[in-house]
Amino acid sequence: MNVLELSEQEIVRRQSLQELRDMGIDPYPAAEYPVNAYSVEIKENFKEEDEPRQVSIAGRLMSRRVMGKASFAEIQDSKGRIQVYVSRDDLCPGEDKDLYNKVFKRLLDIGDFVGVEGYVFKTQTGEISVHARSLTLLSKSLKPLPIVKYKDGVAYDKFDDPELRYRQRYVDLVVNEGVKETFLQRATVIRTLRKVLDEAGYTEVETPILQSIAGGASARPFITHFNALNQDMYMRIATELYLKRLIVGGFEGVYEIGKNFRNEGMDRNHNPEFTCMELYVQYKDYNWMMSFTEQLLEKICTAVNGKPEREIDGQIISFKAPYRRLPILDAIKEKTGFDVNGKSEEEIRAFCKEKGMDVDETMGKGKLIDELFGEFCEGTYIQPTFITDYPVEMSPLTKMHRSKPGLTERFELMVNGKELANAYSELNDPIDQEERFVEQMRLADKGDDEAMIIDHDFLRALQYGMPPTSGIGIGIDRLAMLMTGKTYIQEVLFFPQMKPEKKIPQSTPQEWAAIGVPEEWVPVFRKAGYNLVSDLHEQKAQKVQMDVCGVNKKYKLGYENPSVDTFQEWIDKA
């Protein structure tokens, strides 16, 4: 990397790196460093009356207060932070004091990983600390961390820009309190979910991510090309059709926790790559699944928060069973006064247009009802609510309702105004299923690019017979949002999808060469603030020479400075 691409601090750190190597200190040692204690555990187990405990800890150097022959530092390990007391004569008992005077005081930087061996004690101010007997550099940090500073209770230099936080999650985790805890809670969500399903006797499985047909949901897929087969493939939008094949094959219950991919929008509630859990259990229906789901969520919330409720957006949401159950057509009538039941597609479309909704002729009856629910109902259900009995047009994989013609045995679970889960009494009539797939293809022909494609192999599997089955899909990212009280999905994804980083536009070396600037001077011009050849337009030669040659001098590049006349020639050609 060209030195001119570095900041002042980065240059100083690289100089320290070289000086450490010159002293015979490996800044990136390969040997195992024996750790036998952690910050939080040391503080929890400290007893003043005990003999001083010998410990070996390791972590990032997060602060340092040098006070002559003795100093204090703060080490951050994987559990938390702890203070370290460093005495020059304890660290360097012999004549050579370089480890303290040069290495600790000058060559170490905030963010470096160090190992400390010593004993635990309590300072005069009552802080449990480690008295260092030895200090080992484990990894040199070449970029400075954005350390937050406090003065009079006000925080400065906060690393709180969302785009930077999500793009550089590794920095966010180090410097911002609570971020790591959120992801540990997410891990608890998944661990508890898996434990409940395993204890119920269901089998965790894996199904293909690359699929020849994007089935199991109504969504726009990502498309890639499989070179070995010379065919286009889809990133899966759901795991449903493969999991139901396994029910056909004789499993009592199967579930998968994995990534799905939908080539759609990004916002505070959606990420194109998302984690979902789908579960299918034989001989069950959607009524059983509602009861199972509310018990499952109550257990997860209790595991994460110690109680079956969580504050989100200033509201307490209770996950304690049971939850309200409300048919979707009743929900629409309740919120709009319009009774969808028995209405034709054209009547529903006319009502939507009357309400100023953006609908068109490509939308079938199911899509229109879905739009109505999303516009007037969905955001109003804060406490967990099962919305049930969807029209058949909205549910191509769902069994017809046993007592309500035209409806299906399906529910969606709404929490905090958003869908969390989608479940059915699964359709296992292969003839009915084929007819519904054909209807979906008619919608696709009308222009609905989210309509399902016919999966002939799945139809073949159904023809061998699938027992009565209930299935559910739960969005893990949204579940993690609810259980951790976060309102943006990016807060519970380690690495959410982001737009490409914006880069400062720069002229190429060839473009600079066209006006006569030698290649080695191009980084110098950029460091001086001239990124484009056009930046030289109408500039005075003396000023450009002062700026550019000033960089040459400051960084001791050793280039022979061009004359003012040469700069004027470059400016004229620019």
XYZ file of C-alpha atoms in Angstrom:
574
model
C 0.000 0.000 0.000
C 1.273 3.460 -0.889
C 2.078 5.454 2.258
C 0.116 8.386 0.835
C -3.092 6.334 1.063
C -2.711 6.120 4.849
C -3.806 8.493 7.594
C -1.303 10.080 9.987
C -2.171 7.578 12.729
C -1.874 4.622 10.381
C 1.597 5.775 9.328
C 2.688 6.117 12.983
C 1.369 2.634 13.782
C 3.302 1.095 10.893
C 6.429 2.846 12.105
C 5.814 1.349 15.565
C 5.320 -2.039 13.924
C 8.735 -1.807 12.280
C 10.373 -0.593 15.481
C 8.950 -3.583 17.374
C 10.369 -5.927 14.750
C 13.728 -4.158 14.986
C 13.673 -4.882 18.736
C 13.151 -8.588 18.025
C 9.480 -8.570 19.046
C 7.143 -10.496 16.735
C 3.965 -8.379 16.440
C 1.966 -11.393 15.223
C 3.277 -14.442 17.155
C 2.024 -17.883 16.158
C 2.310 -19.654 19.515
C -0.736 -20.430 21.662
C -1.242 -17.947 24.482
C -2.588 -19.768 27.574
C -5.708 -17.962 28.870
C -7.126 -19.230 32.175
C -9.424 -16.387 33.261
C -11.848 -13.808 31.886
C -12.716 -10.280 32.986
C -16.271 -10.830 34.222
C -15.483 -14.104 35.967
C -12.447 -12.555 37.727
C -14.601 -9.784 39.183
C -17.445 -12.112 40.164
C -15.171 -14.558 42.026
C -12.864 -12.074 43.750
C -12.690 -12.336 47.526
C -10.434 -9.967 49.416
C -9.682 -12.504 52.125
C -8.356 -15.101 49.660
C -4.753 -15.521 48.613
C -4.005 -13.410 45.484
C -5.188 -15.387 42.441
C -2.695 -15.902 39.631
C -4.300 -15.317 36.219
C -3.422 -15.187 32.551
C -5.737 -12.980 30.478
C -5.756 -11.656 26.929
C -7.678 -9.049 24.979
C -7.620 -5.644 23.310
C -5.902 -2.684 24.892
C -8.777 -0.171 25.174
C -7.240 2.577 27.304
C -3.937 3.503 28.915
C -3.049 6.039 31.613
C 0.709 6.453 31.929
C 1.901 7.883 35.253
C 5.697 7.718 35.312
C 6.910 4.373 36.649
C 3.394 2.963 37.008
C 0.398 2.959 34.689
C -3.129 1.675 34.346
C -4.608 0.060 31.260
C -7.963 -1.471 30.386
C -8.204 -4.813 28.608
C -11.334 -5.936 26.739
C -11.700 -9.703 26.336
C -14.591 -11.735 24.934
C -16.625 -11.296 28.139
C -16.051 -7.671 29.136
C -13.367 -5.309 30.442
C -10.931 -5.301 33.345
C -8.291 -2.881 34.595
C -4.619 -3.821 34.555
C -1.974 -2.197 36.770
C 1.461 -2.035 35.138
C 4.525 -1.208 37.227
C 7.813 -0.599 35.418
C 9.940 -2.470 37.960
C 7.542 -5.428 38.236
C 7.330 -5.738 34.476
C 11.077 -5.189 33.997
C 12.853 -6.434 37.178
C 16.297 -6.248 35.538
C 18.324 -3.365 34.141
C 16.558 -3.395 30.767
C 13.385 -1.297 31.100
C 12.528 -1.192 27.359
C 9.447 -3.387 27.709
C 7.867 -0.671 29.843
C 9.548 2.533 28.653
C 9.456 1.835 24.910
C 6.991 -0.969 24.231
C 4.178 -0.329 26.719
C 4.392 3.478 26.860
C 5.131 4.259 23.225
C 4.880 1.386 20.753
C 1.626 -0.201 21.910
C -1.580 1.387 20.620
C -5.248 1.292 21.527
C -6.715 -1.746 19.780
C -3.608 -3.940 20.083
C -4.138 -7.454 21.445
C -1.987 -8.204 24.486
C -1.598 -11.021 26.964
C -1.104 -10.284 30.675
C 0.017 -12.625 33.436
C -0.265 -11.467 37.031
C -2.401 -11.595 40.138
C -5.795 -10.168 41.057
C -6.114 -7.386 43.625
C -8.341 -4.457 44.583
C -7.053 -0.913 44.144
C -7.393 1.829 46.766
C -10.403 3.118 44.843
C -12.028 -0.317 45.123
C -11.615 -1.500 41.517
C -10.788 -5.171 41.002
C -7.730 -5.274 38.745
C -4.878 -7.464 37.530
C -1.342 -6.579 38.655
C 0.792 -7.370 35.609
C 3.933 -9.486 36.011
C 4.433 -10.051 32.284
C 3.101 -8.465 29.106
C 3.032 -10.073 25.639
C 2.054 -8.413 22.360
C -0.278 -10.817 20.525
C -1.425 -8.742 17.544
C -0.628 -5.218 16.380
C -3.563 -3.059 15.266
C -2.771 -0.901 12.238
C -6.022 1.086 12.120
C -7.153 3.259 15.048
C -10.438 2.372 16.741
C -13.075 5.120 17.034
C -12.923 5.257 20.834
C -15.838 7.101 22.445
C -14.750 9.846 24.858
C -16.870 11.315 27.650
C -16.716 14.781 29.167
C -19.270 16.092 31.644
C -21.542 13.194 30.750
C -21.455 13.991 27.026
C -20.142 11.394 24.561
C -17.775 12.489 21.791
C -16.444 10.647 18.732
C -19.294 8.140 18.886
C -19.292 5.389 16.273
C -23.019 5.680 15.668
C -23.461 6.246 11.930
C -25.713 3.317 10.898
C -24.063 2.798 7.520
C -20.592 2.634 9.072
C -21.807 0.399 11.908
C -23.451 -2.130 9.584
C -20.634 -2.041 7.031
C -17.883 -2.360 9.664
C -19.649 -4.607 12.166
C -16.271 -5.765 13.484
C -15.639 -2.218 14.742
C -19.211 -1.807 15.984
C -18.860 -4.941 18.127
C -15.635 -3.681 19.695
C -16.544 -0.098 20.573
C -20.320 0.021 21.109
C -21.764 -1.431 24.283
C -24.758 -3.748 23.890
C -24.162 -4.736 20.266
C -22.522 -8.041 21.130
C -25.251 -8.739 23.693
C -27.895 -8.395 20.970
C -26.234 -11.134 18.910
C -25.791 -13.349 21.959
C -29.546 -12.979 22.520
C -30.159 -13.881 18.891
C -28.090 -17.028 19.457
C -30.286 -17.806 22.479
C -33.383 -17.455 20.292
C -32.091 -20.032 17.810
C -30.692 -22.335 20.491
C -34.015 -22.377 22.375
C -36.003 -22.861 19.163
C -33.840 -25.823 18.219
C -34.070 -27.286 21.738
C -37.891 -27.160 21.787
C -38.160 -28.782 18.344
C -35.597 -31.464 19.168
C -37.318 -32.293 22.477
C -40.612 -32.634 20.580
C -38.951 -35.388 18.543
C -38.598 -33.560 15.226
C -35.583 -34.005 12.966
C -33.408 -31.141 11.748
C -32.591 -31.540 8.047
C -30.928 -29.684 5.183
C -32.413 -29.128 1.740
C -30.964 -27.599 -1.461
C -30.314 -23.865 -1.655
C -29.860 -24.007 -5.441
C -33.143 -25.155 -6.960
C -34.318 -25.689 -10.522
C -37.745 -24.268 -9.585
C -38.296 -21.409 -7.129
C -41.229 -22.851 -5.198
C -42.854 -22.824 -1.785
C -43.707 -19.118 -1.697
C -44.820 -16.195 -3.834
C -41.675 -14.119 -4.279
C -39.212 -12.921 -6.905
C -36.099 -15.172 -6.909
C -32.415 -14.590 -7.510
C -31.181 -16.386 -10.627
C -27.717 -17.862 -11.184
C -26.186 -20.219 -13.731
C -25.049 -23.739 -12.915
C -22.088 -24.319 -15.265
C -21.775 -28.073 -14.723
C -25.419 -28.620 -15.722
C -25.511 -25.689 -18.142
C -28.809 -24.456 -16.764
C -30.164 -21.496 -14.857
C -30.914 -22.149 -11.189
C -32.738 -20.224 -8.488
C -31.607 -19.355 -4.997
C -34.365 -20.837 -2.873
C -37.192 -18.586 -1.711
C -38.502 -21.224 0.723
C -37.734 -24.739 1.949
C -41.364 -25.901 1.944
C -41.633 -28.220 -1.040
C -38.499 -30.203 -0.190
C -39.483 -30.572 3.471
C -42.914 -31.889 2.484
C -41.198 -34.442 0.240
C -39.576 -35.753 3.432
C -42.983 -36.049 5.106
C -44.036 -38.127 2.078
C -40.911 -40.201 2.727
C -42.029 -41.112 6.245
C -40.570 -38.589 8.700
C -42.887 -37.688 11.586
C -41.662 -34.115 11.748
C -38.847 -32.226 10.009
C -37.519 -28.710 10.339
C -34.807 -26.600 8.780
C -33.195 -23.373 9.997
C -31.470 -21.756 7.059
C -31.121 -18.934 4.566
C -33.741 -17.995 2.004
C -33.251 -15.415 -0.745
C -35.875 -13.088 -2.237
C -34.899 -10.565 -4.876
C -37.038 -7.796 -3.456
C -36.690 -4.537 -1.552
C -34.600 -3.633 1.483
C -35.927 -1.619 4.395
C -36.063 -1.668 8.194
C -38.054 -4.939 8.112
C -36.657 -6.711 5.038
C -33.297 -8.064 3.935
C -33.086 -10.004 0.627
C -31.053 -12.722 2.362
C -32.874 -13.828 5.506
C -33.002 -16.729 7.948
C -36.169 -18.782 8.267
C -37.281 -21.830 10.237
C -39.793 -24.135 8.577
C -41.415 -27.049 10.430
C -43.714 -29.794 9.090
C -45.417 -32.389 11.313
C -47.616 -35.253 10.152
C -51.166 -35.823 11.429
C -51.477 -32.211 12.693
C -53.588 -29.258 11.531
C -53.342 -25.473 11.761
C -55.241 -25.378 15.062
C -52.602 -27.603 16.660
C -49.884 -25.457 15.074
C -51.334 -22.269 16.618
C -51.163 -23.812 20.077
C -47.655 -25.164 19.474
C -46.455 -21.780 18.144
C -47.684 -19.695 21.067
C -46.085 -22.107 23.538
C -42.837 -22.049 21.515
C -42.654 -18.248 21.474
C -43.434 -17.999 25.182
C -40.487 -20.307 25.929
C -38.142 -18.386 23.629
C -39.055 -15.006 25.119
C -38.561 -16.338 28.645
C -35.167 -17.814 27.715
C -33.983 -14.503 26.246
C -35.562 -12.007 28.644
C -36.284 -13.983 31.808
C -40.034 -13.375 31.359
C -42.618 -13.888 28.567
C -42.754 -10.232 27.565
C -40.562 -7.627 25.939
C -40.652 -3.846 25.556
C -40.539 -2.790 21.890
C -41.023 0.764 20.621
C -42.111 1.805 24.105
C -44.826 -0.874 24.284
C -44.864 -4.061 26.328
C -45.598 -7.040 24.086
C -46.660 -10.206 25.874
C -45.814 -13.574 24.335
C -47.704 -15.471 27.022
C -50.204 -17.906 25.495
C -52.955 -17.847 24.302
C -53.086 -15.281 21.458
C -56.115 -13.733 19.743
C -57.425 -15.587 16.644
C -59.105 -13.470 13.943
C -60.241 -14.492 10.414
C -58.686 -12.249 7.737
C -61.979 -11.273 6.106
C -63.321 -10.241 9.515
C -60.142 -8.225 10.079
C -60.622 -6.320 6.795
C -64.304 -5.700 7.559
C -63.385 -4.590 11.086
C -60.883 -1.991 9.803
C -62.570 -0.836 6.550
C -66.268 -1.665 6.831
C -65.992 -3.520 3.498
C -67.142 -7.147 3.496
C -64.860 -8.990 1.058
C -66.755 -12.253 1.491
C -68.579 -13.157 -1.723
C -67.215 -10.193 -3.678
C -65.808 -10.624 -7.174
C -62.312 -9.674 -8.241
C -63.609 -6.566 -10.020
C -65.642 -5.445 -6.989
C -62.592 -5.743 -4.753
C -60.381 -3.917 -7.279
C -62.940 -1.109 -7.506
C -62.983 -0.727 -3.705
C -59.172 -0.628 -3.618
C -59.112 2.118 -6.248
C -61.819 3.993 -4.347
C -59.472 3.944 -1.349
C -56.635 5.358 -3.464
C -54.596 2.152 -3.480
C -52.070 1.416 -6.239
C -53.577 -1.704 -7.850
C -53.637 -2.898 -11.461
C -55.119 -5.537 -13.740
C -52.293 -8.044 -13.127
C -53.475 -8.509 -9.529
C -55.808 -11.428 -8.945
C -58.366 -11.654 -6.144
C -55.879 -13.046 -3.644
C -53.322 -10.331 -4.343
C -55.984 -7.624 -3.941
C -57.116 -9.021 -0.587
C -53.483 -9.209 0.493
C -53.014 -5.546 -0.478
C -56.150 -4.546 1.473
C -54.970 -6.353 4.575
C -51.491 -4.863 4.317
C -52.857 -1.336 3.819
C -55.492 -1.214 6.553
C -54.922 -4.056 9.008
C -51.436 -5.501 9.335
C -49.774 -2.589 11.116
C -52.500 -2.375 13.762
C -51.844 -5.713 15.478
C -49.256 -5.030 18.175
C -49.921 -7.931 20.534
C -49.481 -11.407 18.984
C -52.546 -12.128 16.839
C -53.286 -15.132 14.622
C -54.942 -13.935 11.387
C -56.722 -17.024 10.044
C -58.765 -18.539 7.212
C -57.292 -16.930 4.099
C -59.076 -17.089 0.710
C -57.923 -19.928 -1.528
C -56.566 -17.435 -4.090
C -53.980 -16.315 -1.514
C -52.966 -19.812 -0.454
C -51.971 -22.160 -3.296
C -50.360 -24.728 -0.974
C -53.054 -24.806 1.729
C -55.881 -27.269 2.411
C -59.432 -26.018 1.840
C -61.243 -25.020 5.017
C -63.288 -27.889 6.389
C -66.397 -25.714 6.979
C -65.926 -22.373 5.157
C -66.191 -22.637 1.329
C -63.639 -20.578 -0.604
C -61.321 -20.267 2.396
C -58.286 -22.271 3.529
C -56.870 -23.473 6.815
C -54.058 -20.987 7.056
C -52.871 -18.469 9.616
C -50.317 -15.700 9.773
C -49.025 -14.507 13.138
C -48.865 -10.712 13.435
C -46.716 -9.104 16.130
C -45.859 -5.414 16.467
C -47.581 -4.705 13.174
C -45.597 -7.219 11.099
C -45.932 -10.823 9.978
C -43.789 -13.184 12.051
C -45.061 -16.617 10.973
C -47.092 -18.259 8.208
C -48.695 -21.691 8.646
C -51.155 -24.100 7.012
C -53.019 -27.308 7.218
C -50.989 -28.503 4.245
C -52.677 -29.366 0.982
C -52.125 -33.084 0.318
C -54.646 -33.632 -2.517
C -52.396 -33.920 -5.605
C -55.227 -33.149 -8.067
C -56.301 -30.026 -6.184
C -52.645 -28.987 -5.864
C -52.083 -29.290 -9.606
C -55.157 -27.174 -10.350
C -53.907 -24.459 -8.007
C -50.471 -24.480 -9.608
C -52.157 -24.031 -13.003
C -54.072 -21.037 -11.621
C -50.788 -19.589 -10.397
C -49.389 -19.912 -13.909
C -52.372 -17.941 -15.227
C -51.444 -15.151 -12.802
C -47.859 -15.316 -14.064
C -49.129 -14.977 -17.637
C -51.007 -11.834 -16.543
C -47.728 -10.335 -15.331
C -47.496 -11.375 -11.658
C -43.756 -12.079 -11.341
C -44.231 -13.496 -7.825
C -46.641 -16.253 -8.869
C -45.502 -19.846 -8.273
C -44.107 -22.105 -10.992
C -45.455 -25.648 -11.314
C -43.152 -28.125 -9.569
C -43.923 -31.406 -11.308
C -41.648 -33.474 -9.096
C -43.450 -32.185 -5.999
C -46.773 -33.139 -7.602
C -45.351 -36.607 -8.276
C -44.356 -36.889 -4.616
C -47.888 -35.952 -3.517
C -49.289 -38.658 -5.793
C -47.451 -41.245 -3.711
C -49.444 -39.924 -0.746
C -48.712 -37.374 1.966
C -50.399 -37.783 5.349
C -52.398 -34.907 6.879
C -49.708 -32.403 7.813
C -49.335 -28.984 9.353
C -46.450 -26.691 8.480
C -45.141 -23.309 9.589
C -42.452 -20.842 8.598
C -41.059 -18.363 11.152
C -38.782 -15.483 10.173
C -35.794 -15.763 12.505
C -34.550 -12.227 11.842
C -37.900 -10.698 12.776
C -38.166 -13.037 15.744
C -34.752 -11.831 16.912
C -35.909 -8.214 16.476
C -38.910 -8.853 18.694
C -36.999 -10.754 21.369
C -34.228 -8.127 21.577
C -36.449 -5.067 21.256
C -34.841 -3.829 18.030
C -36.827 -1.918 15.408
C -34.420 -2.317 12.462
C -33.629 -5.710 10.968
C -30.045 -4.528 10.339
C -29.528 -4.457 14.122
C -29.897 -8.252 14.360
C -27.911 -9.179 11.219
C -24.148 -9.330 11.589
C -23.624 -8.292 7.965
C -26.789 -6.897 6.323
C -26.838 -6.236 2.600
C -25.487 -2.760 1.808
C -25.124 -0.578 -1.249
C -21.538 -0.475 -2.581
C -19.282 1.936 -0.717
C -19.044 5.338 -2.329
C -15.568 6.022 -3.621
C -14.019 9.377 -4.347
C -13.820 9.730 -8.154
C -10.207 9.784 -9.318
C -8.518 10.239 -12.675
C -6.446 7.242 -13.749
C -2.625 7.385 -14.028
C -3.135 7.293 -17.823
C -5.308 10.413 -17.660
C -2.652 12.186 -15.585
C 0.039 11.014 -18.015
C -1.935 12.595 -20.859
C -1.188 16.048 -19.409
C 2.427 15.099 -18.606
C 2.282 14.158 -14.885
C 4.671 11.219 -14.140
C 3.026 8.149 -12.588
C 4.910 8.428 -9.258
C 3.488 11.920 -8.734
C -0.158 10.842 -9.146
C -0.557 9.686 -5.472
C 1.102 12.945 -4.397
C -1.465 15.005 -6.297
C -4.268 12.916 -4.727
C -2.864 13.375 -1.207
C -2.753 17.110 -1.866
C -6.482 17.035 -2.721
C -6.317 16.919 -6.525
C -8.160 13.690 -7.365
C -9.225 14.593 -10.871
C -7.270 16.197 -13.686
C -10.140 18.670 -13.918
C -9.362 19.794 -10.329
C -6.419 21.713 -11.822
C -8.705 23.912 -13.915
C -8.200 27.623 -13.188
C -5.723 26.860 -10.362
C -2.629 29.036 -9.917
C 0.611 27.172 -10.585
C 2.277 28.513 -7.416
C -0.526 27.181 -5.197
C -0.561 23.736 -6.819
C 3.239 23.541 -6.543
C 3.062 24.505 -2.852
C 0.380 21.911 -2.116
C 1.955 19.042 -4.042
C 5.582 19.691 -3.118
C 4.496 20.147 0.498
C 3.302 16.532 0.495
C 6.622 15.444 -1.023
C 8.480 17.154 1.825
C 6.147 16.081 4.666
C 6.295 12.387 3.811
C 9.996 12.468 2.868
C 9.324 10.933 -0.540
C 12.586 12.204 -1.966
C 11.188 13.215 -5.365
C 12.770 16.154 -7.200
C 10.218 18.984 -7.069
C 9.010 20.188 -10.500
C 9.328 23.887 -11.307
C 6.445 26.364 -11.307
C 6.660 26.407 -15.111
C 6.178 22.630 -15.226
C 3.097 22.904 -13.041
C 1.801 25.645 -15.319
C 2.235 23.367 -18.345
C 0.241 20.615 -16.621
C -2.503 23.088 -15.707
C -2.645 24.438 -19.263
C -3.017 20.920 -20.715
C -5.681 20.065 -18.135
